């Protein structure tokens, strides 16, 4: 690795500066300026930008050859597939499963609270809804 | 030149091959870690879709300002870890130890803030599942939010502990002179793990703390 000898570390500091700015921007947008419907896409967009910076430069993805380069993007593709298809199913569930034409109930009818005892007493449940 | 103590294994054929195999193995492991966290993120997405208003209310009980401090700590520790890789690639062992210790300190700071946050949630009654006692947020949805909060941050904190142990082991290795400019595979792959744990937090931060 003789060619590493001359490389400067200042590039990493620049990337760190960008990450810091993006972090503070995420916080300002999320707590001070309310973006309403755009807040989730904007926050996720900023997170993806930070991830690309970390993966490319801190994890040295830019200098990786071949198979090492594609493993992380491929796992991200699987993440998007699982997330996207699951959300698609959840958001269309009732409409598709109602051939009887009842239109007013597009939201899934959520079960009433299954809690019969006061909180923290007795019944063993993993999630409470 | 394979002696008993040499880290180079003959069956890889060449040193370059050994380094590549180690890094590819780490990348595949990191891919499986992404899929592990994916399940929690999908669960979060589904329940946020079902209970959007309750998630906003519940999120106000988290400490977004401190979460930003935590994010900055992690991002800065990532810089120190990459500087450690940079230093050991040039064979500077002492500098490697120094920046790794700084990174460990920031990781411990992160976990300290997290522990304090957990303690505050405990006092408030914002706990998962049947221990949920937060009156201001509806139990349906609110309990799910805090269940997901503790699962996501808890799994992340466990990864932090493992990664901190890994960094400590790297410090020990660098102190005893195990790593040189020629052989530093453990520093490279250990750094990769630290950065991935950092990346998970980059998504947990806006999803849990900045809901609106």
Short mmCIF file of C-alpha atoms in Angstrom, two decimals:
data_model
loop_
_atom_site.label_atom_id
_atom_site.label_comp_id
_atom_site.label_asym_id
_atom_site.label_seq_id
_atom_site.Cartn_x
_atom_site.Cartn_y
_atom_site.Cartn_z
CA UNK A 1 0.00 0.00 0.00
CA UNK A 2 2.81 2.37 -0.81
CA UNK A 3 0.53 4.69 -2.74
CA UNK A 4 -1.30 5.45 0.53
CA UNK A 5 1.74 7.21 1.91
CA UNK A 6 1.05 10.56 0.33
CA UNK A 7 -2.72 10.67 0.76
CA UNK A 8 -4.00 13.49 2.95
CA UNK A 9 -6.69 13.06 5.58
CA UNK A 10 -8.34 16.43 4.93
CA UNK A 11 -10.87 14.91 2.54
CA UNK A 12 -12.37 13.00 5.49
CA UNK A 13 -12.64 16.21 7.49
CA UNK A 14 -14.54 17.84 4.61
CA UNK A 15 -16.96 14.87 4.52
CA UNK A 16 -17.39 15.18 8.29
CA UNK A 17 -18.20 18.89 7.88
CA UNK A 18 -20.89 18.03 5.32
CA UNK A 19 -22.33 15.38 7.66
CA UNK A 20 -22.46 17.90 10.51
CA UNK A 21 -24.23 20.50 8.37
CA UNK A 22 -26.76 17.90 7.17
CA UNK A 23 -27.37 16.73 10.75
CA UNK A 24 -28.08 20.24 12.00
CA UNK A 25 -30.25 20.87 8.91
CA UNK A 26 -32.28 17.73 9.69
CA UNK A 27 -32.79 18.93 13.24
CA UNK A 28 -33.76 22.50 12.25
CA UNK A 29 -36.21 21.25 9.61
CA UNK A 30 -37.71 18.71 12.00
CA UNK A 31 -38.09 20.88 15.09
CA UNK A 32 -38.14 24.54 14.05
CA UNK A 33 -39.48 24.80 10.48
CA UNK A 34 -42.46 22.54 10.22
CA UNK A 35 -42.73 21.16 6.71
CA UNK A 36 -45.91 19.18 7.27
CA UNK A 37 -46.42 16.56 4.59
CA UNK A 38 -42.93 17.12 3.21
CA UNK A 39 -41.14 16.54 6.50
CA UNK A 40 -40.83 12.76 6.14
CA UNK A 41 -39.52 12.72 2.54
CA UNK A 42 -37.13 15.60 3.29
CA UNK A 43 -35.82 13.98 6.48
CA UNK A 44 -35.36 10.64 4.72
CA UNK A 45 -33.70 12.35 1.76
CA UNK A 46 -31.19 14.00 4.07
CA UNK A 47 -30.57 10.66 5.83
CA UNK A 48 -29.93 8.97 2.48
CA UNK A 49 -27.49 11.74 1.51
CA UNK A 50 -25.60 11.27 4.78
CA UNK A 51 -25.59 7.50 4.27
CA UNK A 52 -24.13 7.88 0.78
CA UNK A 53 -21.39 10.14 2.18
CA UNK A 54 -20.53 7.70 4.99
CA UNK A 55 -20.63 4.64 2.73
CA UNK A 56 -18.68 6.20 -0.14
CA UNK A 57 -15.90 7.92 1.79
CA UNK A 58 -15.76 6.63 5.38
CA UNK A 59 -16.43 3.04 4.33
CA UNK A 60 -14.20 3.50 1.27
CA UNK A 61 -16.82 2.25 -1.15
CA UNK A 62 -15.39 4.52 -3.86
CA UNK A 63 -12.11 2.62 -3.87
CA UNK A 64 -13.59 -0.87 -3.65
CA UNK A 65 -13.51 -3.22 -6.64
CA UNK A 66 -16.10 -5.73 -7.82
CA UNK A 67 -18.32 -7.69 -5.47
CA UNK A 68 -17.51 -5.65 -2.36
CA UNK A 69 -18.98 -2.63 -4.03
CA UNK A 70 -22.43 -4.08 -4.69
CA UNK A 71 -23.27 -5.87 -1.42
CA UNK A 72 -24.51 -2.80 0.46
CA UNK A 73 -26.54 -1.36 -2.45
CA UNK A 74 -28.10 -4.79 -3.00
CA UNK A 75 -29.15 -4.98 0.65
CA UNK A 76 -30.65 -1.48 0.28
CA UNK A 77 -32.62 -2.72 -2.74
CA UNK A 78 -34.02 -5.59 -0.64
CA UNK A 79 -34.88 -3.09 2.11
CA UNK A 80 -36.83 -0.99 -0.40
CA UNK A 81 -38.59 -4.07 -1.81
CA UNK A 82 -39.71 -5.30 1.61
CA UNK A 83 -40.73 -1.81 2.74
CA UNK A 84 -42.45 -0.87 -0.52
CA UNK A 85 -44.41 -4.06 -1.06
CA UNK A 86 -45.47 -4.23 2.59
CA UNK A 87 -46.71 -0.62 2.54
CA UNK A 88 -48.48 -1.23 -0.76
CA UNK A 89 -50.30 -4.17 0.78
CA UNK A 90 -51.18 -2.27 3.95
CA UNK A 91 -52.46 0.80 2.12
CA UNK A 92 -54.69 -1.15 -0.28
CA UNK A 93 -55.84 -3.89 2.04
CA UNK A 94 -59.52 -3.13 2.54
CA UNK A 95 -60.29 -1.84 -0.93
CA UNK A 96 -59.00 -5.02 -2.51
CA UNK A 97 -60.63 -7.41 -0.07
CA UNK A 98 -64.11 -5.87 -0.36
CA UNK A 99 -65.95 -7.12 -3.39
CA UNK A 100 -69.28 -6.04 -1.82
CA UNK A 101 -68.74 -2.44 -2.87
CA UNK A 102 -68.73 -0.74 0.53
CA UNK A 103 -66.82 2.41 -0.33
CA UNK A 104 -66.91 4.42 2.88
CA UNK A 105 -64.55 2.15 4.72
CA UNK A 106 -61.23 2.40 2.96
CA UNK A 107 -59.33 2.64 6.23
CA UNK A 108 -58.88 -0.71 7.89
CA UNK A 109 -61.30 -1.13 10.77
CA UNK A 110 -58.97 -1.38 13.70
CA UNK A 111 -59.93 -3.75 16.48
CA UNK A 112 -61.14 -2.14 19.68
CA UNK A 113 -58.66 -2.19 22.52
CA UNK A 114 -58.05 -5.71 23.62
CA UNK A 115 -57.04 -4.49 27.04
CA UNK A 116 -59.38 -5.71 29.73
CA UNK A 117 -57.20 -5.17 32.79
CA UNK A 118 -55.46 -1.94 33.88
CA UNK A 119 -51.95 -1.38 32.50
CA UNK A 120 -49.20 -3.45 34.00
CA UNK A 121 -51.43 -5.99 35.65
CA UNK A 122 -51.56 -9.59 34.63
CA UNK A 123 -52.09 -10.22 30.94
CA UNK A 124 -48.90 -11.01 29.06
CA UNK A 125 -48.76 -9.19 25.76
CA UNK A 126 -45.79 -8.16 23.68
CA UNK A 127 -47.40 -5.18 22.00
CA UNK A 128 -50.33 -3.22 23.34
CA UNK A 129 -52.92 -2.09 20.85
CA UNK B 1 7.31 -16.19 4.92
CA UNK B 2 4.49 -17.69 6.91
CA UNK B 3 5.73 -18.22 10.43
CA UNK B 4 3.71 -19.36 13.43
CA UNK B 5 2.87 -15.79 14.43
CA UNK B 6 2.27 -14.37 10.97
CA UNK B 7 -1.27 -13.14 10.28
CA UNK B 8 -0.92 -14.12 6.63
CA UNK B 9 -2.48 -17.44 5.64
CA UNK B 10 -0.98 -19.46 2.79
CA UNK B 11 -4.27 -20.87 1.52
CA UNK B 12 -5.41 -17.47 0.25
CA UNK B 13 -2.65 -17.58 -2.33
CA UNK B 14 -1.69 -13.96 -1.89
CA UNK B 15 -1.97 -11.20 0.67
CA UNK B 16 -4.15 -9.18 -1.62
CA UNK B 17 -6.56 -12.13 -1.86
CA UNK B 18 -6.69 -12.50 1.91
CA UNK B 19 -7.47 -8.83 2.39
CA UNK B 20 -10.17 -8.93 -0.29
CA UNK B 21 -11.76 -12.07 1.16
CA UNK B 22 -11.87 -10.54 4.64
CA UNK B 23 -13.48 -7.36 3.39
CA UNK B 24 -16.01 -9.14 1.17
CA UNK B 25 -16.99 -11.30 4.14
CA UNK B 26 -17.51 -8.20 6.26
CA UNK B 27 -19.61 -6.54 3.56
CA UNK B 28 -21.85 -9.61 3.34
CA UNK B 29 -22.26 -9.56 7.12
CA UNK B 30 -23.14 -5.86 6.96
CA UNK B 31 -25.75 -6.64 4.30
CA UNK B 32 -27.35 -9.15 6.67
CA UNK B 33 -27.33 -6.51 9.42
CA UNK B 34 -29.19 -4.13 7.12
CA UNK B 35 -31.85 -6.81 6.60
CA UNK B 36 -32.12 -7.32 10.38
CA UNK B 37 -32.86 -3.63 10.94
CA UNK B 38 -35.10 -3.57 7.85
CA UNK B 39 -37.71 -5.62 9.67
CA UNK B 40 -38.01 -3.04 12.42
CA UNK B 41 -38.14 -0.18 9.93
CA UNK B 42 -40.94 -1.94 8.02
CA UNK B 43 -42.86 -2.48 11.26
CA UNK B 44 -42.38 1.20 12.05
CA UNK B 45 -43.65 2.23 8.60
CA UNK B 46 -46.78 0.07 8.86
CA UNK B 47 -47.78 1.36 12.30
CA UNK B 48 -46.94 4.94 11.45
CA UNK B 49 -49.36 4.56 8.55
CA UNK B 50 -52.07 3.27 10.88
CA UNK B 51 -51.53 5.79 13.69
CA UNK B 52 -50.01 8.97 12.18
CA UNK B 53 -51.41 11.45 14.73
CA UNK B 54 -50.55 9.32 17.75
CA UNK B 55 -46.97 8.92 16.48
CA UNK B 56 -46.62 12.72 16.32
CA UNK B 57 -47.91 13.07 19.88
CA UNK B 58 -45.71 10.28 21.21
CA UNK B 59 -42.65 11.65 19.44
CA UNK B 60 -42.97 14.92 21.41
CA UNK B 61 -42.05 12.93 24.53
CA UNK B 62 -38.62 12.17 23.10
CA UNK B 63 -35.67 14.53 23.41
CA UNK B 64 -34.96 15.65 19.84
CA UNK B 65 -32.26 18.16 20.87
CA UNK B 66 -30.27 15.51 22.69
CA UNK B 67 -30.77 13.15 19.75
CA UNK B 68 -29.05 15.74 17.56
CA UNK B 69 -26.14 15.83 20.00
CA UNK B 70 -26.02 12.03 19.82
CA UNK B 71 -26.01 12.16 16.02
CA UNK B 72 -23.14 14.64 16.04
CA UNK B 73 -21.23 12.42 18.50
CA UNK B 74 -21.66 9.39 16.22
CA UNK B 75 -20.75 11.29 13.05
CA UNK B 76 -17.62 12.66 14.71
CA UNK B 77 -16.67 9.25 16.07
CA UNK B 78 -17.01 7.92 12.53
CA UNK B 79 -14.52 10.56 11.41
CA UNK B 80 -12.07 9.38 14.08
CA UNK B 81 -12.50 5.75 13.06
CA UNK B 82 -11.79 6.55 9.41
CA UNK B 83 -8.76 8.56 10.55
CA UNK B 84 -7.61 5.46 12.43
CA UNK B 85 -7.83 3.44 9.21
CA UNK B 86 -6.00 6.22 7.41
CA UNK B 87 -3.24 6.28 10.06
CA UNK B 88 -2.68 2.52 10.18
CA UNK B 89 -2.54 2.34 6.38
CA UNK B 90 0.53 4.54 6.75
CA UNK B 91 1.80 2.51 9.68
CA UNK B 92 1.32 5.17 12.39
CA UNK B 93 0.31 2.98 15.34
CA UNK B 94 0.30 5.59 18.08
CA UNK B 95 -1.95 7.91 16.10
CA UNK B 96 -4.28 4.98 15.42
CA UNK B 97 -4.58 4.29 19.14
CA UNK B 98 -5.22 7.95 19.90
CA UNK B 99 -8.08 8.46 17.42
CA UNK B 100 -9.63 5.09 18.29
CA UNK B 101 -9.71 6.07 21.97
CA UNK B 102 -11.39 9.36 21.02
CA UNK B 103 -13.99 7.43 18.99
CA UNK B 104 -14.63 5.10 21.95
CA UNK B 105 -15.11 8.11 24.22
CA UNK B 106 -17.75 9.53 21.89
CA UNK B 107 -19.49 6.17 21.67
CA UNK B 108 -19.62 6.02 25.47
CA UNK B 109 -21.00 9.57 25.53
CA UNK B 110 -23.72 8.47 23.12
CA UNK B 111 -24.66 5.51 25.31
CA UNK B 112 -24.61 7.73 28.41
CA UNK B 113 -27.18 10.08 26.87
CA UNK B 114 -29.24 7.09 25.75
CA UNK B 115 -29.20 5.61 29.25
CA UNK B 116 -30.33 8.93 30.74
CA UNK B 117 -33.13 9.09 28.15
CA UNK B 118 -34.26 5.57 29.08
CA UNK B 119 -34.30 6.60 32.73
CA UNK B 120 -36.49 9.61 31.89
CA UNK B 121 -38.89 7.36 29.95
CA UNK B 122 -38.99 5.00 32.90
CA UNK B 123 -39.96 7.82 35.27
CA UNK B 124 -42.55 9.11 32.80
CA UNK B 125 -44.09 5.69 32.20
CA UNK B 126 -43.38 5.82 28.47
CA UNK B 127 -42.52 2.14 28.33
CA UNK B 128 -43.30 -0.57 25.78
CA UNK B 129 -46.15 -3.03 25.82
CA UNK B 130 -48.08 -3.65 29.01
CA UNK B 131 -45.87 -1.31 31.07
CA UNK B 132 -47.14 1.70 29.15
CA UNK B 133 -48.44 4.35 31.58
CA UNK B 134 -48.26 7.58 29.61
CA UNK B 135 -51.67 9.22 30.08
CA UNK B 136 -51.23 12.07 27.56
CA UNK B 137 -50.78 9.80 24.54
CA UNK B 138 -53.52 7.32 23.55
CA UNK B 139 -52.51 3.81 24.43
CA UNK B 140 -53.49 2.47 21.00
CA UNK B 141 -50.66 3.54 18.79
CA UNK B 142 -48.73 5.24 21.59
CA UNK B 143 -47.77 1.94 23.13
CA UNK B 144 -46.72 0.70 19.69
CA UNK B 145 -44.60 3.79 19.13
CA UNK B 146 -42.69 3.27 22.34
CA UNK B 147 -42.36 -0.46 21.70
CA UNK B 148 -40.77 0.35 18.34
CA UNK B 149 -38.70 3.10 19.96
CA UNK B 150 -37.22 0.73 22.51
CA UNK B 151 -36.71 -2.05 19.95
CA UNK B 152 -34.95 0.24 17.45
CA UNK B 153 -32.82 2.19 19.92
CA UNK B 154 -32.21 -0.92 22.05
CA UNK B 155 -31.01 -3.00 19.10
CA UNK B 156 -28.88 -0.06 18.04
CA UNK B 157 -27.44 0.31 21.57
CA UNK B 158 -26.55 -3.41 21.62
CA UNK B 159 -24.76 -2.96 18.32
CA UNK B 160 -22.97 0.05 19.80
CA UNK B 161 -21.77 -2.07 22.74
CA UNK B 162 -20.45 -4.76 20.39
CA UNK B 163 -18.80 -2.13 18.20
CA UNK B 164 -17.22 -0.45 21.24
CA UNK B 165 -15.82 -3.81 22.33
CA UNK B 166 -14.44 -4.24 18.82
CA UNK B 167 -12.77 -0.82 18.90
CA UNK B 168 -11.30 -1.60 22.32
CA UNK B 169 -9.86 -4.82 20.89
CA UNK B 170 -8.39 -2.84 17.99
CA UNK B 171 -6.80 -0.40 20.46
CA UNK B 172 -5.22 -3.35 22.24
CA UNK B 173 -3.97 -4.78 18.97
CA UNK B 174 -2.51 -1.46 17.88
CA UNK B 175 -0.86 -0.97 21.28
CA UNK B 176 0.82 -4.38 21.07
CA UNK B 177 2.00 -3.62 17.55
CA UNK B 178 -0.12 -6.23 15.78
CA UNK B 179 -1.07 -3.87 12.95
CA UNK B 180 1.30 -2.38 10.43
CA UNK B 181 1.07 -0.58 7.13
CA UNK B 182 1.14 -4.02 5.45
CA UNK B 183 -1.26 -5.88 7.77
CA UNK B 184 -4.27 -3.99 9.09
CA UNK B 185 -7.29 -6.03 7.95
CA UNK B 186 -8.94 -5.99 11.43
CA UNK B 187 -8.83 -2.18 11.58
CA UNK B 188 -10.42 -1.93 8.15
CA UNK B 189 -13.30 -4.32 8.80
CA UNK B 190 -13.84 -3.11 12.39
CA UNK B 191 -14.15 0.42 11.03
CA UNK B 192 -16.74 -0.77 8.51
CA UNK B 193 -18.88 -2.15 11.33
CA UNK B 194 -18.69 1.10 13.29
CA UNK B 195 -19.76 3.12 10.25
CA UNK B 196 -22.73 0.84 9.60
CA UNK B 197 -23.97 1.24 13.19
CA UNK B 198 -23.62 4.98 12.62
CA UNK B 199 -25.73 4.74 9.43
CA UNK B 200 -28.57 2.99 11.28
CA UNK B 201 -28.72 5.89 13.72
CA UNK B 202 -28.87 8.37 10.82
CA UNK B 203 -32.29 6.87 9.98
CA UNK B 204 -33.49 6.21 13.54
CA UNK B 205 -32.91 9.89 14.42
CA UNK B 206 -35.44 11.51 12.02
CA UNK B 207 -37.90 8.59 12.08
CA UNK B 208 -38.35 8.52 15.85
CA UNK B 209 -37.41 11.98 17.07
CA UNK B 210 -38.56 14.31 14.30
CA UNK B 211 -42.06 13.02 13.55
CA UNK B 212 -44.55 15.66 12.48
#
